[in-house]
Coordinates of C-alpha atoms in Angstrom, one line a residue:
Chain A
M703 CA 93.0 115.8 91.6
A704 CA 91.3 118.5 89.6
G705 CA 93.3 120.0 86.7
Q706 CA 95.8 117.2 86.6
S707 CA 95.9 114.7 83.8
N708 CA 96.1 110.9 84.4
L709 CA 99.4 110.6 86.1
Q710 CA 100.2 107.0 85.1
L711 CA 100.2 107.2 81.4
S712 CA 99.2 110.5 79.8
V713 CA 101.6 112.6 82.0
F714 CA 100.7 115.9 80.3
S715 CA 97.3 117.1 79.1
A716 CA 97.2 118.9 75.8
A717 CA 96.6 122.1 77.7
E718 CA 99.7 121.6 79.8
V719 CA 101.8 121.0 76.7
E720 CA 100.4 124.2 75.3
F721 CA 101.2 126.0 78.5
L722 CA 104.9 125.0 78.2
A723 CA 104.9 126.0 74.5
E724 CA 103.7 129.5 75.4
D725 CA 107.1 130.2 77.0
E726 CA 108.9 129.9 73.7
Q727 CA 110.2 133.1 72.4
I728 CA 108.9 134.9 69.3
D729 CA 109.4 138.2 67.5
I730 CA 106.7 140.9 67.6
V731 CA 106.5 144.3 66.1
P732 CA 104.7 146.5 68.7
N733 CA 102.7 149.6 67.7
V734 CA 102.7 151.1 71.2
R735 CA 105.4 152.5 73.5
M736 CA 105.9 150.5 76.7
D737 CA 108.8 150.4 79.1
T738 CA 110.8 147.2 79.8
L739 CA 108.8 144.7 81.7
H740 CA 110.8 143.2 84.5
M741 CA 108.8 140.0 85.1
I742 CA 109.4 136.9 87.1
C743 CA 110.0 135.0 83.9
G744 CA 112.6 137.5 82.7
D745 CA 113.0 141.1 81.3
Y746 CA 111.3 142.0 78.1
G747 CA 111.2 145.2 76.1
P748 CA 111.5 148.1 75.9
F749 CA 108.7 148.3 73.4
R750 CA 108.9 150.9 70.7
P751 CA 106.5 151.2 67.7
Q752 CA 107.8 149.4 64.6
I753 CA 111.0 148.0 66.4
P754 CA 110.9 144.2 66.6
V755 CA 111.4 142.7 70.0
K756 CA 111.6 139.1 71.4
V757 CA 109.0 138.1 73.9
P758 CA 107.4 134.8 75.1
L759 CA 104.5 133.6 73.0
W760 CA 102.0 134.2 75.8
L761 CA 103.0 137.8 76.0
A762 CA 102.9 138.1 72.2
I763 CA 99.3 136.7 72.1
A764 CA 98.2 138.9 75.0
L765 CA 99.4 142.0 73.2
K766 CA 98.0 140.8 69.9
K767 CA 94.5 140.3 71.5
R768 CA 94.6 143.9 72.5
S769 CA 95.8 144.9 69.0
K770 CA 99.1 146.3 70.4
C771 CA 101.4 144.4 68.0
R772 CA 101.9 142.3 65.0
I773 CA 103.5 138.8 65.4
Q774 CA 106.3 137.7 63.1
P775 CA 105.8 134.0 62.5
P776 CA 109.0 132.1 63.0
D777 CA 111.3 131.3 60.0
W778 CA 110.3 127.7 59.8
M779 CA 106.6 128.7 59.4
T780 CA 107.0 129.8 55.8
V781 CA 105.7 128.0 52.7
E782 CA 109.3 127.7 51.4
K783 CA 110.7 126.1 54.6
L784 CA 107.8 123.8 55.2
T785 CA 107.8 122.6 51.6
Q786 CA 111.4 121.6 52.1
V787 CA 110.7 119.9 55.4
L788 CA 107.8 118.0 53.9
E789 CA 109.9 116.9 51.0
D790 CA 112.8 115.8 53.3
E791 CA 110.3 114.1 55.6
R792 CA 109.0 112.0 52.7
E793 CA 112.4 111.2 51.4
A794 CA 113.8 109.9 54.8
P795 CA 111.4 107.3 56.0
R796 CA 113.5 106.4 59.0
E797 CA 114.0 109.8 60.6
F798 CA 112.2 113.0 61.6
Q799 CA 113.2 116.3 60.2
P800 CA 114.3 118.9 62.8
L801 CA 111.4 121.2 63.7
P802 CA 111.1 123.1 67.0
F803 CA 110.1 120.9 69.9
H804 CA 106.8 122.8 70.2
Y805 CA 106.1 123.4 66.5
V806 CA 102.5 121.9 66.7
E807 CA 101.4 124.1 69.6
I808 CA 103.2 127.3 68.3
S809 CA 101.6 127.0 64.8
R810 CA 98.3 126.2 66.3
L811 CA 98.4 129.2 68.7
L812 CA 99.5 131.5 65.9
F813 CA 96.6 130.3 63.6
D814 CA 94.2 130.8 66.4
H815 CA 95.3 134.3 67.5
A816 CA 97.4 135.9 64.7
R817 CA 96.1 134.4 61.5
E818 CA 96.4 137.7 59.6
D819 CA 100.1 137.9 60.4
I820 CA 100.8 134.6 58.6
S821 CA 101.5 134.8 54.9
D822 CA 99.7 132.2 52.8
P823 CA 97.8 130.8 55.8
Y824 CA 96.0 128.2 53.8
L825 CA 99.1 126.7 52.3
V826 CA 101.0 126.9 55.5
R827 CA 98.3 125.1 57.4
S828 CA 97.9 122.3 54.8
L829 CA 101.7 121.9 54.7
L830 CA 101.8 121.5 58.5
E831 CA 99.0 119.0 58.3
D832 CA 100.8 117.0 55.6
I833 CA 104.0 117.0 57.7
R834 CA 102.1 115.9 60.7
D835 CA 100.5 113.0 58.8
V836 CA 103.9 111.9 57.4
R837 CA 105.5 112.0 60.8
F838 CA 102.7 110.0 62.4
H839 CA 102.9 107.4 59.7
K840 CA 106.6 107.0 60.6
V841 CA 105.8 106.7 64.3
E842 CA 103.2 104.0 63.5
S843 CA 105.4 102.0 61.2
G844 CA 108.2 102.4 63.8
L845 CA 105.9 100.8 66.4
E846 CA 106.1 97.5 64.5
N847 CA 109.8 97.3 65.5
L848 CA 109.0 97.3 69.2
S849 CA 109.7 93.9 70.8
A850 CA 110.8 92.3 74.0
K851 CA 114.3 93.1 73.0
T852 CA 113.6 96.8 73.0
H853 CA 115.5 98.4 75.8
A854 CA 115.8 101.8 74.3
V855 CA 113.9 103.7 71.6
K856 CA 115.4 106.7 69.9
L857 CA 113.1 109.3 68.5
K858 CA 115.3 112.1 67.4
N859 CA 113.3 115.3 66.7
L860 CA 110.0 114.0 67.7
A861 CA 108.0 117.0 69.0
A862 CA 106.3 117.6 72.3
M863 CA 102.7 117.2 71.2
E864 CA 103.6 114.1 69.1
V865 CA 105.3 112.6 72.2
N866 CA 102.2 113.3 74.2
I867 CA 99.9 111.6 71.7
V868 CA 102.0 108.4 71.3
R869 CA 103.1 108.1 74.9
P870 CA 100.2 106.1 76.4
F871 CA 100.4 103.5 73.7
I872 CA 104.1 103.1 73.5
V873 CA 104.6 103.0 77.3
R874 CA 101.9 100.4 77.7
A875 CA 103.4 98.3 74.9
L876 CA 106.9 98.5 76.3
Q877 CA 105.7 97.8 79.8
C878 CA 104.0 94.6 78.6
F879 CA 107.0 93.4 76.7
Y880 CA 109.2 94.1 79.6
K881 CA 106.9 92.3 82.0
H882 CA 106.5 89.2 80.0
D883 CA 110.1 89.0 79.1
S884 CA 111.4 89.4 82.6
E885 CA 113.1 86.1 83.7
E886 CA 112.5 86.7 87.3
L887 CA 108.8 86.8 87.0
V888 CA 108.9 83.6 84.9
K889 CA 110.9 81.8 87.6
Q890 CA 108.7 83.2 90.4
S891 CA 105.5 81.9 88.8
A892 CA 107.2 78.5 88.4
S893 CA 108.0 78.3 92.1
E894 CA 104.5 79.5 92.8
V895 CA 103.1 76.5 91.1
E896 CA 105.4 74.1 93.0
S897 CA 104.5 75.5 96.4
Q898 CA 100.9 75.4 95.4
A899 CA 101.2 71.6 95.2
V900 CA 102.6 71.4 98.7
S901 CA 100.1 73.4 100.6
S902 CA 97.4 75.2 98.7
D903 CA 96.5 77.4 101.7
R904 CA 99.8 79.1 102.4
V905 CA 101.0 80.1 99.0
P906 CA 102.2 83.6 98.6
R907 CA 99.2 85.6 97.4
R908 CA 99.2 86.9 93.9
T909 CA 100.7 90.3 93.7
L910 CA 98.0 92.9 93.3
R911 CA 97.9 94.9 90.1
P912 CA 99.7 98.2 90.9
R913 CA 97.2 101.0 91.0
Chain B
M1033 CA 103.6 154.3 80.8
A1034 CA 105.3 153.2 84.0
D1035 CA 105.5 155.8 86.6
E1036 CA 109.0 157.4 86.5
N1037 CA 110.3 157.2 90.0
G1038 CA 108.4 154.3 91.4
G1039 CA 107.2 151.5 89.2
D1040 CA 110.1 150.5 87.0
G1041 CA 112.7 150.7 89.8
L1042 CA 110.7 148.6 92.1
F1043 CA 110.1 145.9 89.5
G1044 CA 113.7 145.8 88.7
S1045 CA 114.7 145.0 92.3
A1046 CA 112.4 142.0 92.3
E1047 CA 115.0 140.1 90.4
A1048 CA 118.3 141.6 91.6
D1049 CA 117.9 140.3 95.1
Y1050 CA 117.4 136.7 94.2
G1051 CA 120.5 135.1 93.0
W1052 CA 119.9 131.4 92.3
T1053 CA 123.4 130.2 92.7
Q1054 CA 122.9 128.3 95.9
G1055 CA 120.7 125.7 94.3
S1056 CA 121.9 122.4 93.0
R1057 CA 121.0 123.3 89.5
A1058 CA 123.2 126.3 89.1
A1059 CA 125.1 124.8 86.2
E1060 CA 123.2 126.7 83.5
A1061 CA 122.2 130.3 83.4
S1062 CA 118.5 130.0 83.5
S1063 CA 115.8 131.8 85.4
D1064 CA 114.1 130.3 88.4
V1065 CA 110.9 129.9 86.4
E1066 CA 112.7 128.0 83.7
I1067 CA 114.1 125.7 86.4
L1068 CA 110.7 125.2 87.9
R1069 CA 109.3 124.4 84.6
R1070 CA 111.9 121.6 84.2
V1071 CA 111.4 120.4 87.7
W1072 CA 107.7 120.2 87.2
R1073 CA 108.1 118.2 84.0
N1074 CA 110.4 115.8 85.7
E1075 CA 108.1 115.4 88.6
K1076 CA 105.1 114.8 86.4
A1077 CA 106.9 112.3 84.2
A1078 CA 108.8 110.3 86.9
P1079 CA 106.9 107.4 88.5
E1080 CA 108.3 108.0 92.0
I1081 CA 108.4 111.2 94.0
L1082 CA 111.6 113.3 93.5
P1083 CA 113.4 115.4 96.0
Y1084 CA 111.6 118.6 97.0
E1085 CA 113.2 121.7 95.6
I1086 CA 113.2 123.6 98.8
L1087 CA 115.4 126.6 97.8
L1088 CA 113.9 127.0 94.4
I1089 CA 110.3 127.0 95.8
Q1090 CA 111.3 129.4 98.5
R1091 CA 112.8 131.8 95.9
I1092 CA 109.8 131.5 93.6
R1093 CA 107.4 132.1 96.5
E1094 CA 109.3 135.2 97.5
Q1095 CA 109.4 136.5 93.9
I1096 CA 105.6 136.0 93.6
L1097 CA 104.9 137.8 96.9
L1098 CA 107.2 140.6 96.1
M1099 CA 105.6 141.0 92.7
E1100 CA 102.1 141.0 94.2
D1101 CA 103.2 143.7 96.7
T1102 CA 104.8 145.9 94.0
L1103 CA 101.7 145.5 91.8
S1104 CA 99.3 146.6 94.5
T1105 CA 101.3 149.7 95.3
F1106 CA 101.7 150.3 91.6
A1107 CA 98.0 149.9 90.9
G1108 CA 97.1 152.8 93.1
T1109 CA 99.5 155.3 91.4
S1110 CA 99.3 154.4 87.8
S1111 CA 96.6 154.0 85.2
D1112 CA 98.6 152.0 82.7
E1113 CA 96.2 149.1 82.4
L1114 CA 98.2 147.4 79.7
T1115 CA 101.5 147.1 81.7
L1116 CA 99.6 146.1 84.8
S1117 CA 97.7 143.3 83.0
M1118 CA 100.9 141.9 81.6
Y1119 CA 102.5 141.8 85.0
R1120 CA 99.3 140.2 86.3
M1121 CA 99.6 137.4 83.7
D1122 CA 103.2 136.8 84.5
I1123 CA 102.3 136.3 88.2
D1124 CA 99.3 134.1 87.3
R1125 CA 101.5 131.9 85.1
T1126 CA 104.2 131.5 87.8
T1127 CA 101.6 130.8 90.4
F1128 CA 100.0 128.2 88.2
L1129 CA 103.3 126.5 87.7
L1130 CA 104.1 126.5 91.4
R1131 CA 100.7 125.0 92.2
A1132 CA 100.9 122.4 89.5
Y1133 CA 104.3 121.3 91.0
L1134 CA 102.9 121.1 94.5
R1135 CA 99.8 119.3 93.3
V1136 CA 101.5 116.7 91.3
R1137 CA 103.6 115.9 94.4
L1138 CA 100.5 115.6 96.6
Q1139 CA 99.0 113.3 94.0
K1140 CA 102.0 111.0 94.2
I1141 CA 102.1 111.3 98.0
E1142 CA 98.5 110.2 98.3
Q1143 CA 99.0 107.4 95.9
F1144 CA 102.1 106.0 97.6
A1145 CA 101.7 107.4 101.2
M1146 CA 102.5 104.1 103.0
H1147 CA 105.4 103.3 100.8
I1148 CA 106.9 106.7 101.2
L1149 CA 106.5 106.6 105.0
R1150 CA 108.4 103.3 105.1
T1151 CA 111.2 104.1 102.8
E1152 CA 113.7 106.4 104.3
E1153 CA 115.1 107.7 101.0
L1154 CA 111.7 108.8 99.8
W1155 CA 110.7 110.2 103.2
E1156 CA 113.7 112.5 103.1
R1157 CA 112.6 113.8 99.8
L1158 CA 109.5 115.5 101.2
S1159 CA 109.2 118.9 102.6
Q1160 CA 108.2 119.4 106.2
Q1161 CA 104.6 120.2 105.3
E1162 CA 104.5 117.1 103.0
Q1163 CA 105.7 114.9 105.8
D1164 CA 103.0 116.2 108.1
Y1165 CA 100.5 115.6 105.3
V1166 CA 101.5 112.0 104.9
Q1167 CA 101.1 111.3 108.6
R1168 CA 97.7 112.8 108.7
Y1169 CA 96.6 111.2 105.5
I1170 CA 97.6 107.8 106.6
D1171 CA 95.9 108.3 110.0
I1172 CA 92.7 109.3 108.4
L1173 CA 92.8 106.6 105.7
Q1174 CA 93.5 103.9 108.3
K1175 CA 90.6 105.0 110.5
H1176 CA 88.3 105.2 107.5
M1177 CA 89.3 101.8 106.2
E1178 CA 88.9 100.2 109.6
Q1179 CA 85.5 101.7 110.2
S1180 CA 84.0 101.1 106.9
V1181 CA 85.5 97.8 105.7
L1182 CA 88.2 96.1 107.6
S1183 CA 86.4 95.6 110.9
K1184 CA 83.7 93.8 109.0
L1185 CA 86.0 91.3 107.3
P1186 CA 86.8 87.9 108.8
F1187 CA 89.7 87.5 111.2
G1188 CA 92.9 87.2 109.3
Y1189 CA 91.9 89.6 106.6
Q1190 CA 91.7 92.8 108.7
S1191 CA 95.0 94.4 107.9
M1192 CA 95.3 97.4 105.6
L1193 CA 98.7 96.3 104.6
R1194 CA 98.4 92.5 104.0
Q1195 CA 96.1 90.6 101.8
A1196 CA 95.8 87.9 104.5
M1197 CA 97.6 86.9 107.7
S1198 CA 99.3 84.1 105.8
S1199 CA 101.1 86.7 103.6
E1200 CA 104.8 86.6 104.2
E1201 CA 105.2 90.3 104.0
D1202 CA 103.1 93.5 103.7
D1203 CA 101.9 92.9 100.1
M1204 CA 99.2 95.5 99.8
I1205 CA 101.3 98.7 99.7
P1206 CA 101.1 100.4 96.3
E1207 CA 104.6 101.2 95.0
P1208 CA 105.6 103.2 92.1
A1209 CA 106.4 101.2 88.9
L1210 CA 110.1 101.9 88.5
D1211 CA 110.2 99.6 85.5
T1212 CA 107.9 101.8 83.5
F1213 CA 109.3 103.6 80.4
V1214 CA 109.8 107.3 80.2
F1215 CA 110.6 109.8 77.5
C1216 CA 113.8 111.7 78.2
K1217 CA 116.4 114.0 76.8
S1218 CA 120.0 113.9 77.8
K1219 CA 121.8 117.2 78.4
G1220 CA 125.2 116.1 77.4
S1221 CA 126.3 112.9 75.7
I1222 CA 126.4 109.9 78.0
P1223 CA 128.4 107.0 76.6
S1224 CA 127.4 103.3 77.1
L1225 CA 124.6 103.7 79.6
Q1226 CA 123.8 100.4 81.1
L1227 CA 120.1 99.5 80.6
D1228 CA 119.7 96.1 82.3
E1229 CA 121.1 94.5 85.4
K1230 CA 123.5 92.2 83.6
G1231 CA 125.0 94.9 81.5
D1232 CA 124.3 93.2 78.2
E1233 CA 122.3 96.1 76.9
T1234 CA 123.9 99.5 76.6
V1235 CA 123.1 102.7 74.7
D1236 CA 125.0 105.8 73.9
L1237 CA 122.9 108.9 74.6
L1238 CA 123.6 111.8 72.4
S1239 CA 123.0 115.3 73.6
D1240 CA 119.4 116.6 73.1
D1241 CA 118.1 113.5 71.3
L1242 CA 114.9 112.1 72.5
Y1243 CA 114.8 108.5 73.9
I1244 CA 112.3 106.2 75.5
L1245 CA 114.1 104.3 78.3
R1246 CA 113.2 102.3 81.3
Y1247 CA 113.1 104.5 84.4
R1248 CA 115.2 102.5 86.7
P1249 CA 118.5 102.7 84.9
I1250 CA 118.3 106.5 84.4
R1251 CA 117.1 107.2 88.0
R1252 CA 120.5 108.3 89.1
L1253 CA 121.1 110.5 86.1
L1254 CA 117.9 112.3 86.8
E1255 CA 119.1 112.9 90.4
T1256 CA 122.3 114.4 89.2
D1257 CA 120.4 116.5 86.6
R1258 CA 122.2 115.0 83.6
I1259 CA 118.9 114.0 82.0
E1260 CA 115.5 115.5 81.8
L1261 CA 112.1 113.9 81.3
V1262 CA 109.6 115.2 78.7

């Protein structure tokens, strides 16, 4: 159906993950007066010039596009914090550092729409990219541990976009392990062979691949 | 600026009237939109169709309609473009979410129509409109398959449900893969969750940590809203 990503494996498209991230709250400093907005998604405001106020990211970006506010990048999006995260990320090869679940999308949206509100944008961006690389490297080396004995995988602090990227591969891999490891199936195929010997015409048909 | 006597007051009432306490998900203080967002995520990530959130959808629909109404009266009296466009965006986002939810359900319904029709538990999960849709969808599909393909096949291979007459059961009905793996977060800690049929494999779920688990063992936890899919 139009507008929906592949249901089986991808689950969410990148745009859908971004849509979800746009509901995260962020601080803005408006430069206009506007009364409280009583919206379906909640009440926001009142907006007074130079008084910081919390709004969802989509609202912040909409106001920013009309030059009605300045966006205050979140605390974790500073050179100092990100340097620390990168360092910790490198020092702990087996765990992910806590970052907001939507940090990839939030930082991306802010770079796209509010670049001038970010201090040291170049450094922040390169730190974020380094962090991303280190985290993906961990995911990749973690994949080597997947096996038929894997019933549960714990990925503490893995972020939404990262989940979305690794999901198709991990799910396929685990599905295959599970399928080939399942004793029932092994038995079933054994009995299939036996009955085949008896009457080749009336064997249970092979189960079709699920769509 | 919002018009003094009309605009603000009207918008305010849009929310006051709709308590969400009657729903099954009243445990946390969150807005209907937030709940819908979670419900949509779950529906997208789960392999099978989940219960239709009848009360939630009703409330969301009413809120959208009310907001549309208020906006159209408001638009005539005020010239504050900025406020109006913000409200417009809010409505658009909510409508998108609602449509996305209904669509992902339709997608599953089309995929597993026959299976849903024949499984009472799943059938009960559909809304009245969805049930009608399944009936009509299957009628049309059956007619189409018969006219275009099945009637031209040799005797014994003309069923839409069986691969051949010698099949012992209806073996051509697509079913959701419940043994697939899903990414999920638990809302509270869940000690020693059993992961296989024999009970050899267990895991302790910690609140808010992300896990990849097989869907079948956590199916009931999703129903009771103790876990959410991401």
